[in-house]
Structure formats: structure tokens, C-alpha cells
mmCIF file with all atom_site columns, C-alpha atoms in Angstrom:
data_model
loop_
_atom_site.group_PDB
_atom_site.id
_atom_site.type_symbol
_atom_site.label_atom_id
_atom_site.label_alt_id
_atom_site.label_comp_id
_atom_site.label_asym_id
_atom_site.label_entity_id
_atom_site.label_seq_id
_atom_site.pdbx_PDB_ins_code
_atom_site.Cartn_x
_atom_site.Cartn_y
_atom_site.Cartn_z
_atom_site.occupancy
_atom_site.B_iso_or_equiv
_atom_site.pdbx_formal_charge
_atom_site.auth_seq_id
_atom_site.auth_comp_id
_atom_site.auth_asym_id
_atom_site.auth_atom_id
_atom_site.pdbx_PDB_model_num
ATOM 1   C CA . MET V 1 1   ? 58.105 -32.059 14.174  1.00 0.00 ? 1   MET V CA 1
ATOM 2   C CA . LEU V 1 2   ? 54.001 -31.372 13.943  1.00 0.00 ? 2   LEU V CA 1
ATOM 3   C CA . GLU V 1 3   ? 52.884 -30.464 10.651  1.00 0.00 ? 3   GLU V CA 1
ATOM 4   C CA . GLN V 1 4   ? 51.844 -26.801 10.113  1.00 0.00 ? 4   GLN V CA 1
ATOM 5   C CA . THR V 1 5   ? 48.211 -25.714 10.097  1.00 0.00 ? 5   THR V CA 1
ATOM 6   C CA . LEU V 1 6   ? 47.110 -23.854 7.021   1.00 0.00 ? 6   LEU V CA 1
ATOM 7   C CA . SER V 1 7   ? 46.753 -20.633 9.155   1.00 0.00 ? 7   SER V CA 1
ATOM 8   C CA . GLU V 1 8   ? 50.386 -21.001 10.237  1.00 0.00 ? 8   GLU V CA 1
ATOM 9   C CA . GLN V 1 9   ? 51.485 -21.538 6.617   1.00 0.00 ? 9   GLN V CA 1
ATOM 10  C CA . LEU V 1 10  ? 49.563 -18.417 5.643   1.00 0.00 ? 10  LEU V CA 1
ATOM 11  C CA . SER V 1 11  ? 50.792 -16.626 8.500   1.00 0.00 ? 11  SER V CA 1
ATOM 12  C CA . ARG V 1 12  ? 54.297 -17.145 7.765   1.00 0.00 ? 12  ARG V CA 1
ATOM 13  C CA . GLU V 1 13  ? 53.841 -16.308 3.732   1.00 0.00 ? 13  GLU V CA 1
ATOM 14  C CA . ILE V 1 14  ? 52.313 -13.013 4.915   1.00 0.00 ? 14  ILE V CA 1
ATOM 15  C CA . ALA V 1 15  ? 54.947 -12.144 7.622   1.00 0.00 ? 15  ALA V CA 1
ATOM 16  C CA . GLN V 1 16  ? 57.727 -12.711 4.921   1.00 0.00 ? 16  GLN V CA 1
ATOM 17  C CA . LEU V 1 17  ? 55.782 -10.985 2.013   1.00 0.00 ? 17  LEU V CA 1
ATOM 18  C CA . GLN V 1 18  ? 58.091 -7.820  0.595   1.00 0.00 ? 18  GLN V CA 1
ATOM 19  C CA . PHE V 1 19  ? 55.769 -5.298  -0.899  1.00 0.00 ? 19  PHE V CA 1
ATOM 20  C CA . ASP V 1 20  ? 57.665 -4.814  -3.770  1.00 0.00 ? 20  ASP V CA 1
ATOM 21  C CA . ARG V 1 21  ? 56.692 -8.241  -4.951  1.00 0.00 ? 21  ARG V CA 1
ATOM 22  C CA . ILE V 1 22  ? 53.158 -7.380  -4.859  1.00 0.00 ? 22  ILE V CA 1
ATOM 23  C CA . PRO V 1 23  ? 51.837 -6.958  -8.236  1.00 0.00 ? 23  PRO V CA 1
ATOM 24  C CA . ALA V 1 24  ? 50.757 -3.504  -9.300  1.00 0.00 ? 24  ALA V CA 1
ATOM 25  C CA . ALA V 1 25  ? 47.281 -4.518  -10.241 1.00 0.00 ? 25  ALA V CA 1
ATOM 26  C CA . VAL V 1 26  ? 46.985 -6.291  -6.649  1.00 0.00 ? 26  VAL V CA 1
ATOM 27  C CA . ILE V 1 27  ? 47.875 -2.870  -4.934  1.00 0.00 ? 27  ILE V CA 1
ATOM 28  C CA . ASP V 1 28  ? 45.545 -1.081  -7.042  1.00 0.00 ? 28  ASP V CA 1
ATOM 29  C CA . ALA V 1 29  ? 42.532 -3.371  -6.342  1.00 0.00 ? 29  ALA V CA 1
ATOM 30  C CA . ALA V 1 30  ? 43.556 -2.975  -2.721  1.00 0.00 ? 30  ALA V CA 1
ATOM 31  C CA . LYS V 1 31  ? 43.306 0.850   -2.892  1.00 0.00 ? 31  LYS V CA 1
ATOM 32  C CA . LEU V 1 32  ? 40.209 0.568   -4.442  1.00 0.00 ? 32  LEU V CA 1
ATOM 33  C CA . HIS V 1 33  ? 38.437 -1.792  -2.033  1.00 0.00 ? 33  HIS V CA 1
ATOM 34  C CA . ILE V 1 34  ? 40.024 0.245   0.842   1.00 0.00 ? 34  ILE V CA 1
ATOM 35  C CA . LEU V 1 35  ? 38.213 3.505   -0.726  1.00 0.00 ? 35  LEU V CA 1
ATOM 36  C CA . ASP V 1 36  ? 35.106 1.585   -1.352  1.00 0.00 ? 36  ASP V CA 1
ATOM 37  C CA . SER V 1 37  ? 34.851 0.244   1.868   1.00 0.00 ? 37  SER V CA 1
ATOM 38  C CA . LEU V 1 38  ? 35.364 3.794   3.643   1.00 0.00 ? 38  LEU V CA 1
ATOM 39  C CA . GLY V 1 39  ? 32.705 5.481   1.229   1.00 0.00 ? 39  GLY V CA 1
ATOM 40  C CA . CYS V 1 40  ? 30.322 2.465   2.415   1.00 0.00 ? 40  CYS V CA 1
ATOM 41  C CA . ILE V 1 41  ? 31.108 3.243   6.091   1.00 0.00 ? 41  ILE V CA 1
ATOM 42  C CA . LEU V 1 42  ? 30.748 7.057   5.548   1.00 0.00 ? 42  LEU V CA 1
ATOM 43  C CA . ALA V 1 43  ? 27.423 6.875   3.754   1.00 0.00 ? 43  ALA V CA 1
ATOM 44  C CA . GLY V 1 44  ? 25.931 4.204   5.941   1.00 0.00 ? 44  GLY V CA 1
ATOM 45  C CA . SER V 1 45  ? 27.137 6.314   9.197   1.00 0.00 ? 45  SER V CA 1
ATOM 46  C CA . ARG V 1 46  ? 24.577 8.951   8.098   1.00 0.00 ? 46  ARG V CA 1
ATOM 47  C CA . LEU V 1 47  ? 21.777 6.741   8.016   1.00 0.00 ? 47  LEU V CA 1
ATOM 48  C CA . GLU V 1 48  ? 19.333 5.685   11.137  1.00 0.00 ? 48  GLU V CA 1
ATOM 49  C CA . PRO V 1 49  ? 20.943 2.238   11.377  1.00 0.00 ? 49  PRO V CA 1
ATOM 50  C CA . GLY V 1 50  ? 24.401 3.770   11.446  1.00 0.00 ? 50  GLY V CA 1
ATOM 51  C CA . ARG V 1 51  ? 23.568 6.362   13.670  1.00 0.00 ? 51  ARG V CA 1
ATOM 52  C CA . LEU V 1 52  ? 22.159 3.951   16.244  1.00 0.00 ? 52  LEU V CA 1
ATOM 53  C CA . ALA V 1 53  ? 25.119 1.377   15.946  1.00 0.00 ? 53  ALA V CA 1
ATOM 54  C CA . TYR V 1 54  ? 27.433 4.466   16.413  1.00 0.00 ? 54  TYR V CA 1
ATOM 55  C CA . ASN V 1 55  ? 25.580 6.002   19.449  1.00 0.00 ? 55  ASN V CA 1
ATOM 56  C CA . LEU V 1 56  ? 25.564 2.277   20.956  1.00 0.00 ? 56  LEU V CA 1
ATOM 57  C CA . ALA V 1 57  ? 29.460 1.836   20.809  1.00 0.00 ? 57  ALA V CA 1
ATOM 58  C CA . VAL V 1 58  ? 29.722 5.259   22.247  1.00 0.00 ? 58  VAL V CA 1
ATOM 59  C CA . GLU V 1 59  ? 27.808 4.673   25.033  1.00 0.00 ? 59  GLU V CA 1
ATOM 60  C CA . ALA V 1 60  ? 29.198 1.304   25.692  1.00 0.00 ? 60  ALA V CA 1
ATOM 61  C CA . SER V 1 61  ? 32.534 2.383   25.558  1.00 0.00 ? 61  SER V CA 1
ATOM 62  C CA . VAL V 1 62  ? 33.034 3.587   29.387  1.00 0.00 ? 62  VAL V CA 1
ATOM 63  C CA . GLY V 1 63  ? 36.695 4.261   29.882  1.00 0.00 ? 63  GLY V CA 1
ATOM 64  C CA . ASN V 1 64  ? 39.372 3.206   27.192  1.00 0.00 ? 64  ASN V CA 1
ATOM 65  C CA . ALA V 1 65  ? 37.574 4.864   24.538  1.00 0.00 ? 65  ALA V CA 1
ATOM 66  C CA . ASP V 1 66  ? 40.632 4.633   22.143  1.00 0.00 ? 66  ASP V CA 1
ATOM 67  C CA . SER V 1 67  ? 39.160 4.106   18.493  1.00 0.00 ? 67  SER V CA 1
ATOM 68  C CA . THR V 1 68  ? 37.541 7.038   16.440  1.00 0.00 ? 68  THR V CA 1
ATOM 69  C CA . LEU V 1 69  ? 34.777 6.131   14.609  1.00 0.00 ? 69  LEU V CA 1
ATOM 70  C CA . PHE V 1 70  ? 35.066 7.217   10.699  1.00 0.00 ? 70  PHE V CA 1
ATOM 71  C CA . GLY V 1 71  ? 33.390 10.067  9.708   1.00 0.00 ? 71  GLY V CA 1
ATOM 72  C CA . THR V 1 72  ? 33.069 11.472  13.177  1.00 0.00 ? 72  THR V CA 1
ATOM 73  C CA . ALA V 1 73  ? 35.195 12.929  15.981  1.00 0.00 ? 73  ALA V CA 1
ATOM 74  C CA . ARG V 1 74  ? 33.453 10.346  18.420  1.00 0.00 ? 74  ARG V CA 1
ATOM 75  C CA . ARG V 1 75  ? 35.365 7.641   20.093  1.00 0.00 ? 75  ARG V CA 1
ATOM 76  C CA . ALA V 1 76  ? 34.704 4.057   21.217  1.00 0.00 ? 76  ALA V CA 1
ATOM 77  C CA . VAL V 1 77  ? 36.413 1.049   22.594  1.00 0.00 ? 77  VAL V CA 1
ATOM 78  C CA . TYR V 1 78  ? 38.137 -0.949  19.580  1.00 0.00 ? 78  TYR V CA 1
ATOM 79  C CA . LEU V 1 79  ? 35.782 -3.929  19.206  1.00 0.00 ? 79  LEU V CA 1
ATOM 80  C CA . ASP V 1 80  ? 32.685 -1.434  19.722  1.00 0.00 ? 80  ASP V CA 1
ATOM 81  C CA . ALA V 1 81  ? 34.144 0.560   16.991  1.00 0.00 ? 81  ALA V CA 1
ATOM 82  C CA . VAL V 1 82  ? 34.510 -2.133  14.703  1.00 0.00 ? 82  VAL V CA 1
ATOM 83  C CA . GLN V 1 83  ? 31.266 -3.608  14.983  1.00 0.00 ? 83  GLN V CA 1
ATOM 84  C CA . ALA V 1 84  ? 29.257 -0.019  14.421  1.00 0.00 ? 84  ALA V CA 1
ATOM 85  C CA . MET V 1 85  ? 31.492 0.729   11.693  1.00 0.00 ? 85  MET V CA 1
ATOM 86  C CA . ALA V 1 86  ? 30.695 -2.968  9.919   1.00 0.00 ? 86  ALA V CA 1
ATOM 87  C CA . THR V 1 87  ? 27.120 -2.241  10.749  1.00 0.00 ? 87  THR V CA 1
ATOM 88  C CA . ALA V 1 88  ? 27.088 1.382   8.909   1.00 0.00 ? 88  ALA V CA 1
ATOM 89  C CA . ALA V 1 89  ? 29.230 -0.289  6.060   1.00 0.00 ? 89  ALA V CA 1
ATOM 90  C CA . HIS V 1 90  ? 26.182 -2.517  5.506   1.00 0.00 ? 90  HIS V CA 1
ATOM 91  C CA . CYS V 1 91  ? 23.243 -0.665  6.339   1.00 0.00 ? 91  CYS V CA 1
ATOM 92  C CA . GLY V 1 92  ? 22.932 1.569   3.131   1.00 0.00 ? 92  GLY V CA 1
ATOM 93  C CA . GLU V 1 93  ? 23.009 -1.526  1.023   1.00 0.00 ? 93  GLU V CA 1
ATOM 94  C CA . LEU V 1 94  ? 26.260 -0.279  -0.827  1.00 0.00 ? 94  LEU V CA 1
ATOM 95  C CA . ASP V 1 95  ? 28.631 -2.793  0.099   1.00 0.00 ? 95  ASP V CA 1
ATOM 96  C CA . ASP V 1 96  ? 31.830 -3.488  -1.408  1.00 0.00 ? 96  ASP V CA 1
ATOM 97  C CA . ILE V 1 97  ? 31.120 -6.377  -3.104  1.00 0.00 ? 97  ILE V CA 1
ATOM 98  C CA . HIS V 1 98  ? 33.698 -8.853  -4.978  1.00 0.00 ? 98  HIS V CA 1
ATOM 99  C CA . GLY V 1 99  ? 31.927 -10.587 -7.516  1.00 0.00 ? 99  GLY V CA 1
ATOM 100 C CA . GLY V 1 100 ? 34.151 -13.212 -7.762  1.00 0.00 ? 100 GLY V CA 1
ATOM 101 C CA . ALA V 1 101 ? 34.343 -14.282 -3.978  1.00 0.00 ? 101 ALA V CA 1
ATOM 102 C CA . ALA V 1 102 ? 30.918 -13.210 -3.597  1.00 0.00 ? 102 ALA V CA 1
ATOM 103 C CA . THR V 1 103 ? 31.607 -11.548 -0.443  1.00 0.00 ? 103 THR V CA 1
ATOM 104 C CA . CYS V 1 104 ? 31.872 -7.970  1.224   1.00 0.00 ? 104 CYS V CA 1
ATOM 105 C CA . ILE V 1 105 ? 35.603 -7.407  0.931   1.00 0.00 ? 105 ILE V CA 1
ATOM 106 C CA . GLY V 1 106 ? 36.181 -4.722  3.465   1.00 0.00 ? 106 GLY V CA 1
ATOM 107 C CA . VAL V 1 107 ? 33.485 -5.334  5.962   1.00 0.00 ? 107 VAL V CA 1
ATOM 108 C CA . ALA V 1 108 ? 34.480 -7.619  9.397   1.00 0.00 ? 108 ALA V CA 1
ATOM 109 C CA . SER V 1 109 ? 30.931 -8.800  9.707   1.00 0.00 ? 109 SER V CA 1
ATOM 110 C CA . GLY V 1 110 ? 29.551 -11.805 7.586   1.00 0.00 ? 110 GLY V CA 1
ATOM 111 C CA . GLY V 1 111 ? 28.656 -11.959 3.923   1.00 0.00 ? 111 GLY V CA 1
ATOM 112 C CA . CYS V 1 112 ? 26.344 -9.685  1.970   1.00 0.00 ? 112 CYS V CA 1
#
């Protein structure tokens, strides 16, 4: 039998995770980071680079625009929406930085 990769081991652990076994402090931190990320996206979507990213996502999404761009009623293809919202989250310099990890927890694109 082949040894499992680290990704496979992590996936197995996550798949077996029970919500009631997650410490309350971890859940509270996750809620804070989610709200922080949404705030960064919303603020950035009002700035010129964020508006441009949203516009590009909508224009590129011919046909199956299945995802809503946060803070608007506009829709884009999933991957274009993710990239546009990640751009918006970064462009206001309000990144949701986690000091211990030195990274932006909620944004799908690169580090800070």
C-alpha cells in the first residue's frame, strides 16, 4: 500500500472533523476572519482598482455568470468572481492579516 501524501492525510482529517469538536476560540476566530475578509472586499470594491476588477469579471463572463460579486447585484463566472473579489480585498490596503502566519487569511491570491 502506498503511503498517503500530506494533502491526503489532511483531507481525511478534515472530512472526519466534527463541528462540536472544534474549540470555541477557533470558531470565534474563524467568524472574525470571515467578517474581516467581507469588509475588505466590500471596501475595496468601492475603490477604482476594485471597480475595474469587478467590471472585468462581468465583461469576461459571457454566458454562465453563476456567482454574485459581493456588495453588488452583478454576476460573473465563479473563477472570475473569485479573482475580482480577491483583488478588491487587497486594493484598499485593509488586508485581513494574521500576524502569526504573516499572511492574509481570507484572500485567495498570494500573500500580503
